[in-house]
Short mmCIF file of C-alpha atoms and ligand atoms in Angstrom, two decimals:
data_model
loop_
_atom_site.label_atom_id
_atom_site.label_comp_id
_atom_site.label_asym_id
_atom_site.label_seq_id
_atom_site.Cartn_x
_atom_site.Cartn_y
_atom_site.Cartn_z
CA MET T 1 16.98 4.51 -25.78
CA LEU T 2 14.86 1.46 -25.02
CA TYR T 3 11.26 1.57 -23.98
CA VAL T 4 11.58 -0.84 -21.08
CA GLY T 5 8.30 -2.60 -21.79
CA ARG T 6 9.09 -3.81 -25.29
CA ALA T 7 10.72 -6.94 -24.08
CA THR T 8 10.55 -10.66 -24.43
CA SER T 9 7.80 -12.45 -22.58
CA ARG T 10 7.98 -13.29 -18.91
CA THR T 11 8.47 -16.95 -19.80
CA ASP T 12 11.48 -16.11 -21.97
CA ARG T 13 13.03 -14.17 -19.14
CA ARG T 14 12.69 -16.98 -16.64
CA ARG T 15 15.95 -18.45 -15.61
CA ASP T 16 16.21 -21.85 -14.04
CA GLY T 17 18.08 -21.85 -10.77
CA LEU T 18 20.59 -19.23 -9.73
CA ASN T 19 23.08 -17.85 -12.18
CA PHE T 20 24.05 -14.65 -10.34
CA ARG T 21 23.97 -12.61 -13.52
CA TYR T 22 21.43 -10.33 -15.07
CA SER T 23 20.12 -11.42 -18.46
CA GLU T 24 21.04 -9.45 -21.57
CA GLU T 25 17.59 -7.97 -21.59
CA GLN T 26 17.97 -6.85 -17.98
CA GLU T 27 21.39 -5.36 -18.71
CA GLY T 28 19.76 -3.47 -21.60
CA ILE T 29 17.18 -2.05 -19.20
CA ARG T 30 19.95 -1.06 -16.80
CA ARG T 31 21.87 0.74 -19.54
CA SER T 32 18.76 2.62 -20.72
CA VAL T 33 17.77 3.76 -17.26
CA ARG T 34 21.36 4.69 -16.43
CA GLU T 35 21.66 6.78 -19.58
CA PHE T 36 18.37 8.48 -18.81
CA ALA T 37 19.34 9.17 -15.18
CA GLU T 38 22.77 10.50 -16.13
CA ASN T 39 21.40 12.82 -18.83
CA GLU T 40 18.06 13.94 -17.44
CA ILE T 41 18.41 13.73 -13.67
CA ARG T 42 22.05 14.12 -12.63
CA PRO T 43 22.44 17.73 -13.87
CA HIS T 44 19.55 18.86 -11.61
CA VAL T 45 20.00 16.76 -8.48
CA MET T 46 21.47 19.37 -6.16
CA GLU T 47 19.30 22.19 -7.52
CA TRP T 48 16.13 20.17 -6.77
CA ASP T 49 17.47 19.08 -3.39
CA GLU T 50 18.48 22.56 -2.25
CA ALA T 51 15.17 24.08 -3.35
CA GLN T 52 13.18 21.07 -2.05
CA ARG T 53 11.50 21.18 -5.44
CA PHE T 54 9.38 18.25 -6.63
CA PRO T 55 10.66 17.48 -10.15
CA SER T 56 7.29 17.35 -11.93
CA GLU T 57 8.94 17.79 -15.32
CA ILE T 58 10.70 14.44 -15.04
CA LEU T 59 7.48 12.43 -14.68
CA PRO T 60 6.33 12.55 -18.36
CA LYS T 61 9.85 11.52 -19.38
CA LEU T 62 9.79 8.58 -16.97
CA ALA T 63 6.35 7.67 -18.33
CA SER T 64 7.49 7.79 -21.94
CA LEU T 65 10.13 5.19 -21.10
CA GLY T 66 7.59 2.96 -19.38
CA LEU T 67 9.21 3.50 -15.97
CA MET T 68 6.02 4.42 -14.09
CA GLY T 69 4.46 0.98 -14.47
CA VAL T 70 7.33 -1.48 -14.78
CA PRO T 71 5.88 -4.47 -12.87
CA PHE T 72 2.32 -4.34 -14.21
CA PRO T 73 0.92 -6.29 -17.17
CA ALA T 74 0.61 -4.50 -20.50
CA GLU T 75 -3.19 -4.94 -20.41
CA TYR T 76 -3.21 -2.55 -17.43
CA GLY T 77 -0.86 -0.06 -19.06
CA GLY T 78 2.32 -1.48 -17.53
CA ALA T 79 5.62 -2.48 -19.08
CA GLY T 80 4.80 -6.15 -18.55
CA LEU T 81 8.06 -6.85 -16.76
CA GLY T 82 8.75 -8.38 -13.39
CA TYR T 83 9.89 -7.29 -9.96
CA ALA T 84 13.50 -8.14 -10.82
CA GLU T 85 13.39 -5.51 -13.59
CA TYR T 86 11.46 -3.11 -11.39
CA THR T 87 14.14 -3.26 -8.67
CA LEU T 88 16.78 -2.70 -11.34
CA VAL T 89 14.98 0.47 -12.43
CA ILE T 90 14.65 1.76 -8.85
CA GLU T 91 18.32 0.96 -8.19
CA GLU T 92 19.48 2.86 -11.28
CA LEU T 93 17.36 5.91 -10.49
CA ALA T 94 18.55 5.89 -6.87
CA ARG T 95 22.18 5.60 -7.97
CA VAL T 96 21.74 9.16 -9.25
CA ASP T 97 18.89 10.55 -7.13
CA GLY T 98 17.04 8.83 -4.31
CA SER T 99 14.27 11.45 -4.50
CA VAL T 100 13.24 10.47 -8.03
CA ALA T 101 13.52 6.80 -7.09
CA ILE T 102 11.20 7.13 -4.08
CA ILE T 103 8.67 9.09 -6.16
CA VAL T 104 8.53 6.16 -8.59
CA ALA T 105 8.56 3.53 -5.82
CA ALA T 106 5.70 5.10 -3.81
CA HIS T 107 3.69 5.49 -7.00
CA SER T 108 4.38 1.99 -8.35
CA SER T 109 4.71 -0.53 -5.56
CA LEU T 110 2.46 1.19 -3.03
CA SER T 111 -0.33 3.11 -4.78
CA ALA T 112 -0.61 1.24 -8.10
CA GLY T 113 0.57 -1.95 -6.39
CA HIS T 114 -2.34 -1.91 -3.92
CA ILE T 115 -4.86 -1.47 -6.75
CA TYR T 116 -3.19 -4.31 -8.66
CA VAL T 117 -3.25 -6.62 -5.63
CA ALA T 118 -6.76 -5.86 -4.38
CA GLY T 119 -8.67 -3.99 -7.08
CA THR T 120 -11.64 -5.16 -9.12
CA GLU T 121 -11.29 -5.42 -12.88
CA GLU T 122 -13.12 -2.12 -13.19
CA GLN T 123 -10.84 -0.39 -10.66
CA LYS T 124 -7.77 -1.72 -12.46
CA ARG T 125 -8.99 -0.37 -15.79
CA LYS T 126 -10.08 2.97 -14.35
CA TYR T 127 -7.21 3.68 -11.93
CA LEU T 128 -4.31 1.25 -12.38
CA ALA T 129 -4.00 1.71 -16.16
CA PRO T 130 -3.47 5.51 -16.16
CA LEU T 131 -1.14 5.16 -13.16
CA ALA T 132 0.92 2.47 -14.89
CA ARG T 133 1.07 4.52 -18.09
CA GLY T 134 2.29 7.44 -15.99
CA GLU T 135 -0.59 9.69 -17.03
CA LYS T 136 -1.49 9.98 -13.37
CA LEU T 137 0.57 9.97 -10.20
CA GLY T 138 -0.33 7.87 -7.18
CA CYS T 139 0.24 8.04 -3.43
CA TRP T 140 -0.48 5.64 -0.60
CA SER T 141 -1.56 6.74 2.88
CA LEU T 142 -1.33 4.33 5.75
CA THR T 143 0.73 6.16 8.39
CA GLU T 144 -1.00 8.52 10.81
CA PRO T 145 0.39 10.77 13.56
CA HIS T 146 -0.52 8.16 16.20
CA ALA T 147 -0.21 5.07 14.02
CA GLY T 148 3.25 4.54 12.55
CA SER T 149 4.86 1.17 13.25
CA ASP T 150 1.55 0.26 14.86
CA ALA T 151 -0.45 0.99 11.71
CA GLY T 152 -3.28 -1.14 13.07
CA GLY T 153 -3.97 1.84 15.34
CA THR T 154 -5.39 3.81 12.39
CA ARG T 155 -7.92 6.45 13.47
CA THR T 156 -9.12 7.84 10.13
CA THR T 157 -12.70 6.67 9.68
CA ALA T 158 -14.94 5.82 6.74
CA ARG T 159 -18.72 5.64 7.23
CA LEU T 160 -21.17 4.34 4.68
CA ASP T 161 -23.96 6.78 3.81
CA SER T 162 -26.22 5.03 1.25
CA ASP T 163 -24.07 4.89 -1.89
CA HIS T 164 -21.14 6.93 -0.57
CA TRP T 165 -18.34 6.50 1.95
CA ILE T 166 -17.57 9.54 4.09
CA LEU T 167 -13.95 9.78 5.19
CA ASN T 168 -12.63 11.82 8.13
CA GLY T 169 -9.13 11.98 9.55
CA ALA T 170 -5.52 12.84 8.80
CA LYS T 171 -2.60 10.86 7.42
CA THR T 172 1.01 11.84 7.81
CA PHE T 173 4.22 11.23 5.84
CA THR T 174 2.49 10.45 2.52
CA SER T 175 5.02 10.39 -0.32
CA ASN T 176 3.76 12.27 -3.42
CA GLY T 177 0.79 13.51 -1.33
CA THR T 178 0.66 17.03 -2.78
CA TYR T 179 1.01 16.01 -6.40
CA ALA T 180 -0.87 12.71 -6.59
CA ASP T 181 -3.98 12.37 -8.75
CA VAL T 182 -4.98 9.13 -7.05
CA CYS T 183 -4.65 8.36 -3.35
CA VAL T 184 -5.07 4.93 -1.79
CA ALA T 185 -5.83 5.42 1.90
CA MET T 186 -6.69 3.16 4.81
CA ALA T 187 -9.57 4.00 7.17
CA VAL T 188 -11.49 2.28 9.96
CA THR T 189 -14.90 1.00 8.87
CA ASP T 190 -15.60 -1.24 11.87
CA LYS T 191 -13.87 -0.16 15.07
CA ALA T 192 -14.92 -3.25 17.00
CA ALA T 193 -13.18 -5.52 14.51
CA GLY T 194 -9.74 -3.97 15.19
CA LYS T 195 -7.25 -4.56 12.36
CA ARG T 196 -9.92 -6.55 10.51
CA GLY T 197 -12.07 -3.43 10.55
CA ILE T 198 -9.69 -1.33 8.44
CA SER T 199 -10.57 -0.86 4.75
CA ALA T 200 -8.77 0.66 1.78
CA PHE T 201 -10.21 3.39 -0.44
CA ILE T 202 -9.36 5.09 -3.71
CA ILE T 203 -9.71 8.87 -3.59
CA GLU T 204 -9.32 11.10 -6.62
CA LYS T 205 -7.63 14.48 -6.50
CA GLY T 206 -10.19 17.26 -6.51
CA THR T 207 -12.75 15.36 -4.42
CA PRO T 208 -14.26 17.90 -1.99
CA GLY T 209 -12.96 17.33 1.55
CA PHE T 210 -9.70 15.79 0.36
CA ARG T 211 -6.50 17.84 0.46
CA ALA T 212 -2.81 17.71 1.15
CA GLY T 213 -1.71 19.37 4.39
CA LYS T 214 1.71 20.33 5.71
CA LYS T 215 4.69 19.49 3.53
CA GLU T 216 7.52 18.06 5.65
CA ASN T 217 10.94 19.75 5.69
CA LYS T 218 13.19 16.70 5.57
CA LEU T 219 16.77 15.64 6.33
CA GLY T 220 17.09 13.90 2.98
CA LEU T 221 15.24 12.96 -0.20
CA ARG T 222 14.31 16.61 -0.21
CA ALA T 223 13.05 16.78 -3.77
CA SER T 224 10.49 14.11 -2.98
CA ASP T 225 7.22 15.29 -1.50
CA THR T 226 6.18 14.05 1.95
CA THR T 227 2.94 15.53 3.27
CA GLU T 228 -0.07 15.24 5.45
CA VAL T 229 -3.22 14.08 3.68
CA ILE T 230 -6.48 15.32 5.18
CA PHE T 231 -10.04 14.06 4.88
CA GLU T 232 -12.88 16.33 6.06
CA ASP T 233 -16.29 14.81 5.34
CA CYS T 234 -14.81 13.57 2.09
CA ARG T 235 -17.52 11.73 0.09
CA ILE T 236 -16.41 9.09 -2.35
CA PRO T 237 -18.52 6.61 -4.34
CA ARG T 238 -19.31 3.32 -2.66
CA GLU T 239 -17.48 1.42 -5.41
CA ASN T 240 -14.19 3.13 -4.47
CA CYS T 241 -13.67 0.77 -1.57
CA LEU T 242 -10.55 -1.14 -2.63
CA GLY T 243 -10.73 -4.84 -1.85
CA GLU T 244 -13.19 -6.35 0.60
CA PRO T 245 -14.34 -4.04 3.42
CA GLY T 246 -12.26 -4.91 6.49
CA GLN T 247 -9.42 -6.31 4.39
CA GLY T 248 -7.52 -3.04 3.91
CA PHE T 249 -4.96 -3.62 6.63
CA VAL T 250 -4.31 -7.22 5.63
CA ASP T 251 -3.93 -6.16 1.99
CA SER T 252 -1.59 -3.35 3.10
CA LEU T 253 0.73 -5.93 4.64
CA ARG T 254 0.79 -7.80 1.32
CA VAL T 255 1.53 -4.54 -0.48
CA LEU T 256 4.33 -3.77 1.99
CA ASP T 257 5.87 -7.22 1.51
CA ARG T 258 6.62 -6.20 -2.07
CA GLY T 259 7.11 -2.50 -1.36
CA ARG T 260 9.97 -3.36 0.98
CA ILE T 261 11.84 -4.94 -1.92
CA SER T 262 11.75 -1.57 -3.67
CA ILE T 263 13.14 0.15 -0.56
CA ALA T 264 15.95 -2.43 -0.60
CA ALA T 265 16.58 -1.43 -4.25
CA LEU T 266 16.46 2.24 -3.28
CA ALA T 267 19.13 1.58 -0.64
CA LEU T 268 21.18 -0.48 -3.04
CA GLY T 269 21.19 2.24 -5.68
CA MET T 270 22.22 4.98 -3.26
CA ALA T 271 24.96 2.76 -1.80
CA GLN T 272 26.19 2.01 -5.31
CA GLY T 273 26.28 5.74 -6.13
CA ALA T 274 28.20 6.52 -2.93
CA TYR T 275 30.62 3.65 -3.57
CA GLU T 276 31.34 4.65 -7.18
CA ALA T 277 31.96 8.26 -6.11
CA SER T 278 34.37 7.01 -3.40
CA LEU T 279 36.22 4.72 -5.77
CA SER T 280 36.91 7.46 -8.29
CA TYR T 281 37.77 9.99 -5.56
CA ALA T 282 40.21 7.54 -3.94
CA ARG T 283 42.00 7.14 -7.27
CA GLU T 284 42.25 10.90 -7.85
CA ARG T 285 42.92 12.35 -4.42
CA ARG T 286 46.62 12.42 -3.58
CA GLN T 287 48.09 12.73 -0.10
CA PHE T 288 51.63 11.93 1.07
CA GLY T 289 52.63 11.84 -2.60
CA LYS T 290 50.27 9.11 -3.75
CA PRO T 291 46.58 8.45 -4.45
CA ILE T 292 44.72 7.69 -1.23
CA ALA T 293 43.54 4.45 -2.93
CA GLU T 294 47.03 3.13 -2.24
CA PHE T 295 46.52 3.34 1.53
CA GLN T 296 45.33 0.04 2.91
CA ALA T 297 42.87 1.80 5.26
CA ILE T 298 41.06 3.22 2.21
CA GLN T 299 41.28 -0.06 0.28
CA TRP T 300 39.57 -1.90 3.13
CA LYS T 301 36.74 0.59 3.14
CA LEU T 302 36.24 0.13 -0.60
CA ALA T 303 36.43 -3.66 -0.26
CA ASP T 304 33.83 -3.66 2.53
CA MET T 305 31.54 -1.38 0.53
CA ALA T 306 31.73 -3.54 -2.60
CA THR T 307 31.15 -6.76 -0.64
CA GLU T 308 28.19 -5.42 1.32
CA ILE T 309 26.59 -3.97 -1.81
CA ASP T 310 26.83 -7.36 -3.54
CA ALA T 311 25.34 -9.12 -0.52
CA ALA T 312 22.42 -6.67 -0.49
CA ARG T 313 21.95 -7.10 -4.24
CA PHE T 314 21.60 -10.86 -3.90
CA LEU T 315 19.08 -10.56 -1.07
CA THR T 316 17.11 -8.01 -3.10
CA LEU T 317 17.16 -10.07 -6.26
CA ARG T 318 16.15 -13.22 -4.41
CA ALA T 319 13.12 -11.45 -2.96
CA ALA T 320 12.26 -9.94 -6.37
CA GLU T 321 12.54 -13.27 -8.17
CA LEU T 322 10.35 -14.98 -5.56
CA ALA T 323 7.79 -12.18 -5.89
CA ASP T 324 7.81 -12.76 -9.66
CA ARG T 325 7.09 -16.42 -9.09
CA GLY T 326 4.05 -15.45 -7.04
CA CYS T 327 5.58 -16.59 -3.74
CA ARG T 328 4.86 -14.97 -0.40
CA VAL T 329 7.90 -12.78 0.33
CA THR T 330 7.25 -11.51 3.85
CA ARG T 331 10.52 -12.88 5.20
CA GLU T 332 12.68 -12.35 2.09
CA GLY T 333 11.38 -8.81 1.49
CA SER T 334 12.03 -7.83 5.11
CA MET T 335 15.51 -9.40 5.07
CA ALA T 336 16.42 -7.54 1.88
CA LYS T 337 15.06 -4.25 3.19
CA LEU T 338 16.69 -4.60 6.62
CA TYR T 339 20.10 -5.55 5.29
CA ALA T 340 20.18 -3.19 2.31
CA GLY T 341 18.91 -0.23 4.37
CA GLU T 342 21.48 -0.65 7.14
CA MET T 343 24.19 -1.46 4.59
CA ALA T 344 23.48 1.78 2.71
CA VAL T 345 23.82 3.80 5.92
CA ARG T 346 27.21 2.17 6.58
CA VAL T 347 28.38 2.63 2.99
CA ALA T 348 27.34 6.29 2.82
CA ASN T 349 29.07 6.92 6.16
CA GLU T 350 32.33 5.40 4.89
CA ALA T 351 31.94 7.23 1.58
CA VAL T 352 31.99 10.56 3.43
CA GLN T 353 35.05 9.34 5.37
CA VAL T 354 36.91 8.44 2.16
CA HIS T 355 36.25 11.98 0.92
CA GLY T 356 37.56 13.57 4.12
CA GLY T 357 36.45 17.21 4.46
CA TYR T 358 35.18 17.22 0.90
CA GLY T 359 32.63 14.58 1.86
CA PHE T 360 31.11 17.12 4.20
CA ILE T 361 30.38 19.71 1.57
CA LYS T 362 27.66 19.80 -1.03
CA ASP T 363 29.93 19.89 -4.08
CA TYR T 364 30.41 16.14 -3.75
CA PRO T 365 27.52 13.67 -4.14
CA VAL T 366 28.31 11.63 -1.01
CA GLU T 367 27.06 14.43 1.24
CA LYS T 368 23.57 13.95 -0.19
CA PHE T 369 23.73 10.15 -0.17
CA TYR T 370 24.66 10.34 3.53
CA ARG T 371 21.46 12.28 4.25
CA ASP T 372 19.21 10.38 1.86
CA VAL T 373 20.02 6.79 2.84
CA LYS T 374 18.71 7.15 6.40
CA LEU T 375 15.14 6.88 5.13
CA CYS T 376 15.86 3.28 4.15
CA THR T 377 16.02 2.17 7.80
CA ILE T 378 12.70 3.93 8.55
CA GLY T 379 10.24 4.00 5.62
CA GLU T 380 7.89 1.03 4.99
CA GLY T 381 8.73 -0.30 8.43
CA THR T 382 11.75 0.57 10.57
CA SER T 383 14.70 -1.81 10.97
CA GLU T 384 13.27 -2.79 14.36
CA ILE T 385 9.98 -3.76 12.73
CA GLN T 386 11.80 -5.73 10.00
CA ARG T 387 13.62 -7.73 12.71
CA LEU T 388 10.31 -8.35 14.39
CA VAL T 389 8.76 -9.58 11.12
CA ILE T 390 11.77 -11.79 10.28
CA ALA T 391 11.86 -13.28 13.77
CA ARG T 392 8.13 -14.03 13.62
CA GLU T 393 8.56 -15.73 10.25
CA ILE T 394 11.57 -17.75 11.44
CA LEU T 395 9.91 -18.87 14.65
CA LYS T 396 6.71 -20.04 12.98
CA SER T 397 8.59 -22.05 10.35
CA SER T 398 11.12 -24.84 10.69
CA GLY T 399 14.09 -22.55 10.06
C1 FAD N 401 10.36 10.30 3.84
C2 FAD N 401 9.25 9.40 4.33
C3 FAD N 401 8.33 8.92 3.42
C4 FAD N 401 7.26 8.12 3.85
N1 FAD N 401 6.30 7.73 2.95
C5 FAD N 401 5.19 7.09 3.41
C6 FAD N 401 4.08 6.83 2.52
O1 FAD N 401 4.14 7.12 1.33
N2 FAD N 401 2.97 6.27 3.04
C7 FAD N 401 2.86 5.94 4.36
O2 FAD N 401 1.81 5.42 4.75
N3 FAD N 401 3.89 6.16 5.21
C8 FAD N 401 5.04 6.73 4.78
N4 FAD N 401 6.08 7.00 5.65
C9 FAD N 401 5.93 6.64 7.05
C10 FAD N 401 6.86 5.53 7.53
O3 FAD N 401 6.44 4.29 7.01
C11 FAD N 401 6.86 5.57 9.07
O4 FAD N 401 7.60 6.72 9.43
C12 FAD N 401 7.47 4.33 9.69
O5 FAD N 401 6.64 3.21 9.50
C13 FAD N 401 7.73 4.49 11.19
O6 FAD N 401 6.61 5.02 11.86
P1 FAD N 401 6.80 6.28 12.85
O7 FAD N 401 7.55 7.31 12.09
O8 FAD N 401 5.49 6.65 13.40
O9 FAD N 401 7.76 5.75 14.00
P2 FAD N 401 7.30 4.99 15.35
O10 FAD N 401 6.42 3.85 15.01
O11 FAD N 401 6.81 5.98 16.32
O12 FAD N 401 8.70 4.40 15.85
C14 FAD N 401 9.62 5.14 16.68
C15 FAD N 401 10.73 4.17 17.10
O13 FAD N 401 10.16 3.11 17.91
C16 FAD N 401 10.49 1.85 17.34
N5 FAD N 401 9.40 0.90 17.56
C17 FAD N 401 8.07 1.08 17.35
N6 FAD N 401 7.40 -0.04 17.63
C18 FAD N 401 8.31 -0.95 18.01
C19 FAD N 401 8.25 -2.33 18.42
N7 FAD N 401 7.08 -3.00 18.47
N8 FAD N 401 9.39 -2.96 18.73
C20 FAD N 401 10.58 -2.30 18.66
N9 FAD N 401 10.71 -1.03 18.30
C21 FAD N 401 9.59 -0.37 17.96
C22 FAD N 401 10.71 2.14 15.87
O14 FAD N 401 11.48 1.13 15.25
C23 FAD N 401 11.41 3.48 15.92
O15 FAD N 401 12.76 3.28 16.20
C24 FAD N 401 7.16 7.77 5.23
C25 FAD N 401 8.13 8.23 6.13
C26 FAD N 401 9.15 9.05 5.70
C27 FAD N 401 10.15 9.56 6.71
#
């Protein structure tokens, strides 16, 4: 088994132009993560899902492979790889279990990602490094009961009291909220300044006045943890403001630009899992004296699935490669997330159809993919919001 971080340098990995193939090193990462997911995750997927049990025991194993800090430099405890490799890891985990993939994605691209993007050197050493090494788990709290798509409507407040900030309010739908050691949360520090008056903060587990609230009972991704996060006169040191005061919302948008690429990879992996299950089922299942794969109606479904998955993969990889080159990926990240999310919903739907009645029961993996993929058109900005972002980007540019 490879440790994903022991790789050639970023410069070595760079490819000039498009070659539509993963490098040997990337294929090696894919094989390692696939082997890990098949051996360590697949046997437990339905048990965790049915019990809605957060798979804490898998986290040290993910950490030992370097999978909790894939896109961060080695000096901050990461694997020193890029976003292209990170999306590959998320895809491979999601191919087996979307719950494990979203745990890693929320931890990496949102929580650790925000500290990497906006943190001081001291914050990176203190918080990013243990997160990237997987010694600690992170969560990221932007959404509130009254501020979802309109996250600028945040109501949680942070007030400076000499050398401490005092936070009050409630967040909703925080992935990893119950189990996280480090929470990055957005709060209003200057109401009059609107979105420019929202700041980001780092809160450590165990801080008085900081706790997880209600755990959500979800349609899918049931082994992942989605909770309320509550602040009641929660005092944190002044230096735990992350980024410039008032820049928290703006930085969140930058974090989401990249986070959306990981949701595209999450969708891609689940679609791939549903497609592979359908392909092998279509070859095995016989009706009217022959495998159902010989019926053109089934062949067309498989052809559409394979084509759409490839299209989503190229959009996802393009966004990841641009992110690795340090480009702004607002448009490309949203396009990848929009297309891959909606594609995964279509693919999972057809996967159930290919399985007939067996697709409707829990003995076959497509039943779970069908439930899990829906998150991909909602989390980190709904499909409607992605269209809004893409349209805004298109209209302000030349094309
Ligand atoms: C499993 C799960 C995990 C999550 N994890 C996290 C997390 O870790 N951290 C975090 O901060 N958040 C997280 N979220 C929250 C998620 O990002 C929000 O649910 C999402 O942004 C949508 O917000 P909302 O649910 O309030 O929907 P709303 O904003 O209320 O939207 C309702 C509907 O109205 C539409 N709509 C809203 N505004 C517009 C508009 N301007 N134009 C057109 N249509 C519009 C939406 O597209 C949607 O169809 C998670 C959510 C889920 C379900």
